[in-house]
């Protein structure tokens, strides 16, 4: 049995997520593992009356844009890993990632990390940190793609 049979790669389409996708290609090809791309849409929490906001008005264009971006990324990945697939979920990002690990039977997560610190970390939290804590399988975090990074 190969060490990894199913690799989950969550993406927010950022440079660090792009690096995570690139890092996932090698083990997927080497071990013949399945590779699933995942994008999670996390709806913003509004500070005003939620009853007056129609979530469908916000969600529909977000889903359409995410589906287009995910399809483009999947086409690139399939050039190297033909059996790759993708999923689009809506919810709290870290929770959806961990739920997807279980749902698809992933045995490795490769996740881009933004490396926020200070107030940005406190206000935005860390998806990668939460996934590392909650995931039932190993998580490889990848930093890269930012202005200071030379490469992935």
mmCIF file of C-alpha atoms in Angstrom:
data_model
loop_
_atom_site.group_PDB
_atom_site.id
_atom_site.type_symbol
_atom_site.label_atom_id
_atom_site.label_comp_id
_atom_site.label_asym_id
_atom_site.label_seq_id
_atom_site.Cartn_x
_atom_site.Cartn_y
_atom_site.Cartn_z
ATOM 1 C CA UNK A 1 0.000 0.000 0.000
ATOM 2 C CA UNK A 2 1.447 3.421 -0.941
ATOM 3 C CA UNK A 3 2.046 5.924 1.873
ATOM 4 C CA UNK A 4 -0.568 8.322 0.475
ATOM 5 C CA UNK A 5 -3.618 7.333 -1.516
ATOM 6 C CA UNK A 6 -5.679 10.534 -1.500
ATOM 7 C CA UNK A 7 -4.306 14.065 -1.176
ATOM 8 C CA UNK A 8 -6.619 16.981 -0.406
ATOM 9 C CA UNK A 9 -5.431 20.430 -1.462
ATOM 10 C CA UNK A 10 -7.609 23.292 -0.220
ATOM 11 C CA UNK A 11 -7.185 26.477 -2.226
ATOM 12 C CA UNK A 12 -8.188 30.094 -1.886
ATOM 13 C CA UNK A 13 -6.396 30.813 -5.191
ATOM 14 C CA UNK A 14 -3.715 32.840 -3.389
ATOM 15 C CA UNK A 15 0.013 32.553 -4.168
ATOM 16 C CA UNK A 16 0.571 30.360 -1.103
ATOM 17 C CA UNK A 17 -2.295 28.073 -2.167
ATOM 18 C CA UNK A 18 -0.764 27.897 -5.649
ATOM 19 C CA UNK A 19 2.472 26.714 -4.027
ATOM 20 C CA UNK A 20 0.545 24.057 -2.112
ATOM 21 C CA UNK A 21 -0.938 22.789 -5.376
ATOM 22 C CA UNK A 22 2.532 22.633 -6.920
ATOM 23 C CA UNK A 23 3.880 20.729 -3.891
ATOM 24 C CA UNK A 24 0.994 18.246 -4.095
ATOM 25 C CA UNK A 25 1.696 17.279 -7.705
ATOM 26 C CA UNK A 26 4.913 15.396 -6.959
ATOM 27 C CA UNK A 27 3.573 13.007 -4.290
ATOM 28 C CA UNK A 28 0.347 12.531 -6.263
ATOM 29 C CA UNK A 29 2.332 11.442 -9.320
ATOM 30 C CA UNK A 30 4.963 9.520 -7.336
ATOM 31 C CA UNK A 31 2.501 7.491 -5.260
ATOM 32 C CA UNK A 32 -0.261 7.368 -7.861
ATOM 33 C CA UNK A 33 -2.500 9.088 -5.317
ATOM 34 C CA UNK A 34 -5.849 10.683 -6.006
ATOM 35 C CA UNK A 35 -5.793 14.459 -5.733
ATOM 36 C CA UNK A 36 -8.787 16.598 -4.819
ATOM 37 C CA UNK A 37 -8.796 20.384 -4.952
ATOM 38 C CA UNK A 38 -11.158 22.070 -2.511
ATOM 39 C CA UNK A 39 -12.364 25.650 -2.381
ATOM 40 C CA UNK A 40 -14.526 26.830 0.501
ATOM 41 C CA UNK A 41 -16.685 29.913 0.275
ATOM 42 C CA UNK A 42 -17.036 31.467 3.682
ATOM 43 C CA UNK A 43 -19.833 33.993 3.731
ATOM 44 C CA UNK A 44 -18.973 37.229 5.480
ATOM 45 C CA UNK A 45 -20.686 38.062 8.734
ATOM 46 C CA UNK A 46 -22.525 41.330 8.361
ATOM 47 C CA UNK A 47 -22.771 43.900 11.104
ATOM 48 C CA UNK A 48 -26.269 44.884 10.056
ATOM 49 C CA UNK A 49 -29.676 43.238 10.103
ATOM 50 C CA UNK A 50 -29.233 39.798 8.540
ATOM 51 C CA UNK A 51 -32.962 39.455 7.876
ATOM 52 C CA UNK A 52 -32.732 42.222 5.277
ATOM 53 C CA UNK A 53 -29.782 40.610 3.510
ATOM 54 C CA UNK A 54 -30.526 37.867 1.029
ATOM 55 C CA UNK A 55 -27.707 35.277 1.226
ATOM 56 C CA UNK A 56 -28.513 34.085 -2.306
ATOM 57 C CA UNK A 57 -27.719 37.579 -3.616
ATOM 58 C CA UNK A 58 -24.225 37.215 -2.173
ATOM 59 C CA UNK A 59 -23.686 33.494 -2.664
ATOM 60 C CA UNK A 60 -24.608 33.097 -6.346
ATOM 61 C CA UNK A 61 -21.896 35.356 -7.814
ATOM 62 C CA UNK A 62 -19.338 33.980 -5.354
ATOM 63 C CA UNK A 63 -20.140 30.397 -6.382
ATOM 64 C CA UNK A 64 -20.017 31.237 -10.072
ATOM 65 C CA UNK A 65 -16.624 32.944 -9.758
ATOM 66 C CA UNK A 66 -15.248 30.150 -7.583
ATOM 67 C CA UNK A 67 -16.476 27.482 -10.006
ATOM 68 C CA UNK A 68 -14.700 29.226 -12.901
ATOM 69 C CA UNK A 69 -11.452 29.615 -10.946
ATOM 70 C CA UNK A 70 -11.611 26.032 -9.680
ATOM 71 C CA UNK A 71 -12.278 24.675 -13.179
ATOM 72 C CA UNK A 72 -9.254 26.550 -14.531
ATOM 73 C CA UNK A 73 -6.992 25.280 -11.765
ATOM 74 C CA UNK A 74 -8.327 21.738 -12.153
ATOM 75 C CA UNK A 75 -7.540 21.800 -15.877
ATOM 76 C CA UNK A 76 -3.932 22.755 -15.080
ATOM 77 C CA UNK A 77 -3.628 20.015 -12.450
ATOM 78 C CA UNK A 78 -5.180 17.376 -14.717
ATOM 79 C CA UNK A 79 -2.383 17.977 -17.218
ATOM 80 C CA UNK A 80 -0.122 16.255 -14.675
ATOM 81 C CA UNK A 81 -2.575 14.225 -12.576
ATOM 82 C CA UNK A 82 -5.348 13.182 -14.996
ATOM 83 C CA UNK A 83 -7.697 11.762 -12.356
ATOM 84 C CA UNK A 84 -7.727 14.904 -10.188
ATOM 85 C CA UNK A 85 -11.084 16.233 -9.035
ATOM 86 C CA UNK A 86 -12.441 19.330 -7.336
ATOM 87 C CA UNK A 87 -15.072 20.268 -4.785
ATOM 88 C CA UNK A 88 -16.732 23.537 -3.847
ATOM 89 C CA UNK A 89 -18.185 23.914 -0.355
ATOM 90 C CA UNK A 90 -19.818 26.718 1.606
ATOM 91 C CA UNK A 91 -19.195 27.162 5.327
ATOM 92 C CA UNK A 92 -16.463 27.870 7.838
ATOM 93 C CA UNK A 93 -13.261 27.177 5.943
ATOM 94 C CA UNK A 94 -11.312 25.116 8.476
ATOM 95 C CA UNK A 95 -14.354 23.064 9.458
ATOM 96 C CA UNK A 96 -15.228 22.344 5.820
ATOM 97 C CA UNK A 97 -11.654 21.255 5.118
ATOM 98 C CA UNK A 98 -11.666 18.814 8.033
ATOM 99 C CA UNK A 99 -15.132 17.525 7.091
ATOM 100 C CA UNK A 100 -13.953 17.011 3.503
ATOM 101 C CA UNK A 101 -10.919 15.029 4.705
ATOM 102 C CA UNK A 102 -13.338 12.542 6.224
ATOM 103 C CA UNK A 103 -15.860 12.657 3.361
ATOM 104 C CA UNK A 104 -13.356 11.868 0.599
ATOM 105 C CA UNK A 105 -11.077 9.628 2.667
ATOM 106 C CA UNK A 106 -8.038 11.851 2.246
ATOM 107 C CA UNK A 107 -4.896 10.701 4.050
ATOM 108 C CA UNK A 108 -2.853 13.896 3.533
ATOM 109 C CA UNK A 109 -3.727 17.589 3.373
ATOM 110 C CA UNK A 110 -1.385 20.036 1.662
ATOM 111 C CA UNK A 111 -2.406 23.560 2.556
ATOM 112 C CA UNK A 112 -1.050 26.997 1.763
ATOM 113 C CA UNK A 113 -0.418 29.194 4.793
ATOM 114 C CA UNK A 114 -0.350 32.977 4.602
ATOM 115 C CA UNK A 115 1.853 33.427 7.653
ATOM 116 C CA UNK A 116 -0.106 36.307 9.147
ATOM 117 C CA UNK A 117 1.061 37.564 12.518
ATOM 118 C CA UNK A 118 0.001 40.120 15.084
ATOM 119 C CA UNK A 119 -3.330 41.856 14.640
ATOM 120 C CA UNK A 120 -3.962 40.270 11.224
ATOM 121 C CA UNK A 121 -3.672 36.829 12.816
ATOM 122 C CA UNK A 122 -5.928 37.831 15.698
ATOM 123 C CA UNK A 123 -8.594 39.396 13.498
ATOM 124 C CA UNK A 124 -8.570 36.865 10.649
ATOM 125 C CA UNK A 125 -7.514 33.781 12.593
ATOM 126 C CA UNK A 126 -5.528 31.043 11.007
ATOM 127 C CA UNK A 127 -7.261 28.469 8.870
ATOM 128 C CA UNK A 128 -4.045 26.466 8.562
ATOM 129 C CA UNK A 129 -3.528 26.445 12.321
ATOM 130 C CA UNK A 130 -7.073 25.217 12.953
ATOM 131 C CA UNK A 131 -6.811 22.526 10.276
ATOM 132 C CA UNK A 132 -3.525 21.288 11.760
ATOM 133 C CA UNK A 133 -5.175 21.035 15.178
ATOM 134 C CA UNK A 134 -8.375 19.323 14.009
ATOM 135 C CA UNK A 135 -7.323 17.166 11.072
ATOM 136 C CA UNK A 136 -7.384 13.398 11.583
ATOM 137 C CA UNK A 137 -4.599 13.055 8.959
ATOM 138 C CA UNK A 138 -1.185 14.694 8.467
ATOM 139 C CA UNK A 139 -1.194 18.291 7.222
ATOM 140 C CA UNK A 140 1.667 19.810 5.270
ATOM 141 C CA UNK A 141 1.572 23.603 5.349
ATOM 142 C CA UNK A 142 3.296 25.490 2.567
ATOM 143 C CA UNK A 143 4.340 29.117 2.673
ATOM 144 C CA UNK A 144 5.357 30.814 -0.465
ATOM 145 C CA UNK A 145 4.332 32.926 -3.351
ATOM 146 C CA UNK A 146 4.453 36.185 -1.416
ATOM 147 C CA UNK A 147 6.540 39.210 -2.361
ATOM 148 C CA UNK A 148 9.481 38.045 -0.206
ATOM 149 C CA UNK A 149 9.360 34.468 -1.477
ATOM 150 C CA UNK A 150 11.762 33.444 -4.204
ATOM 151 C CA UNK A 151 9.761 30.396 -5.165
ATOM 152 C CA UNK A 152 7.471 27.753 -3.793
#
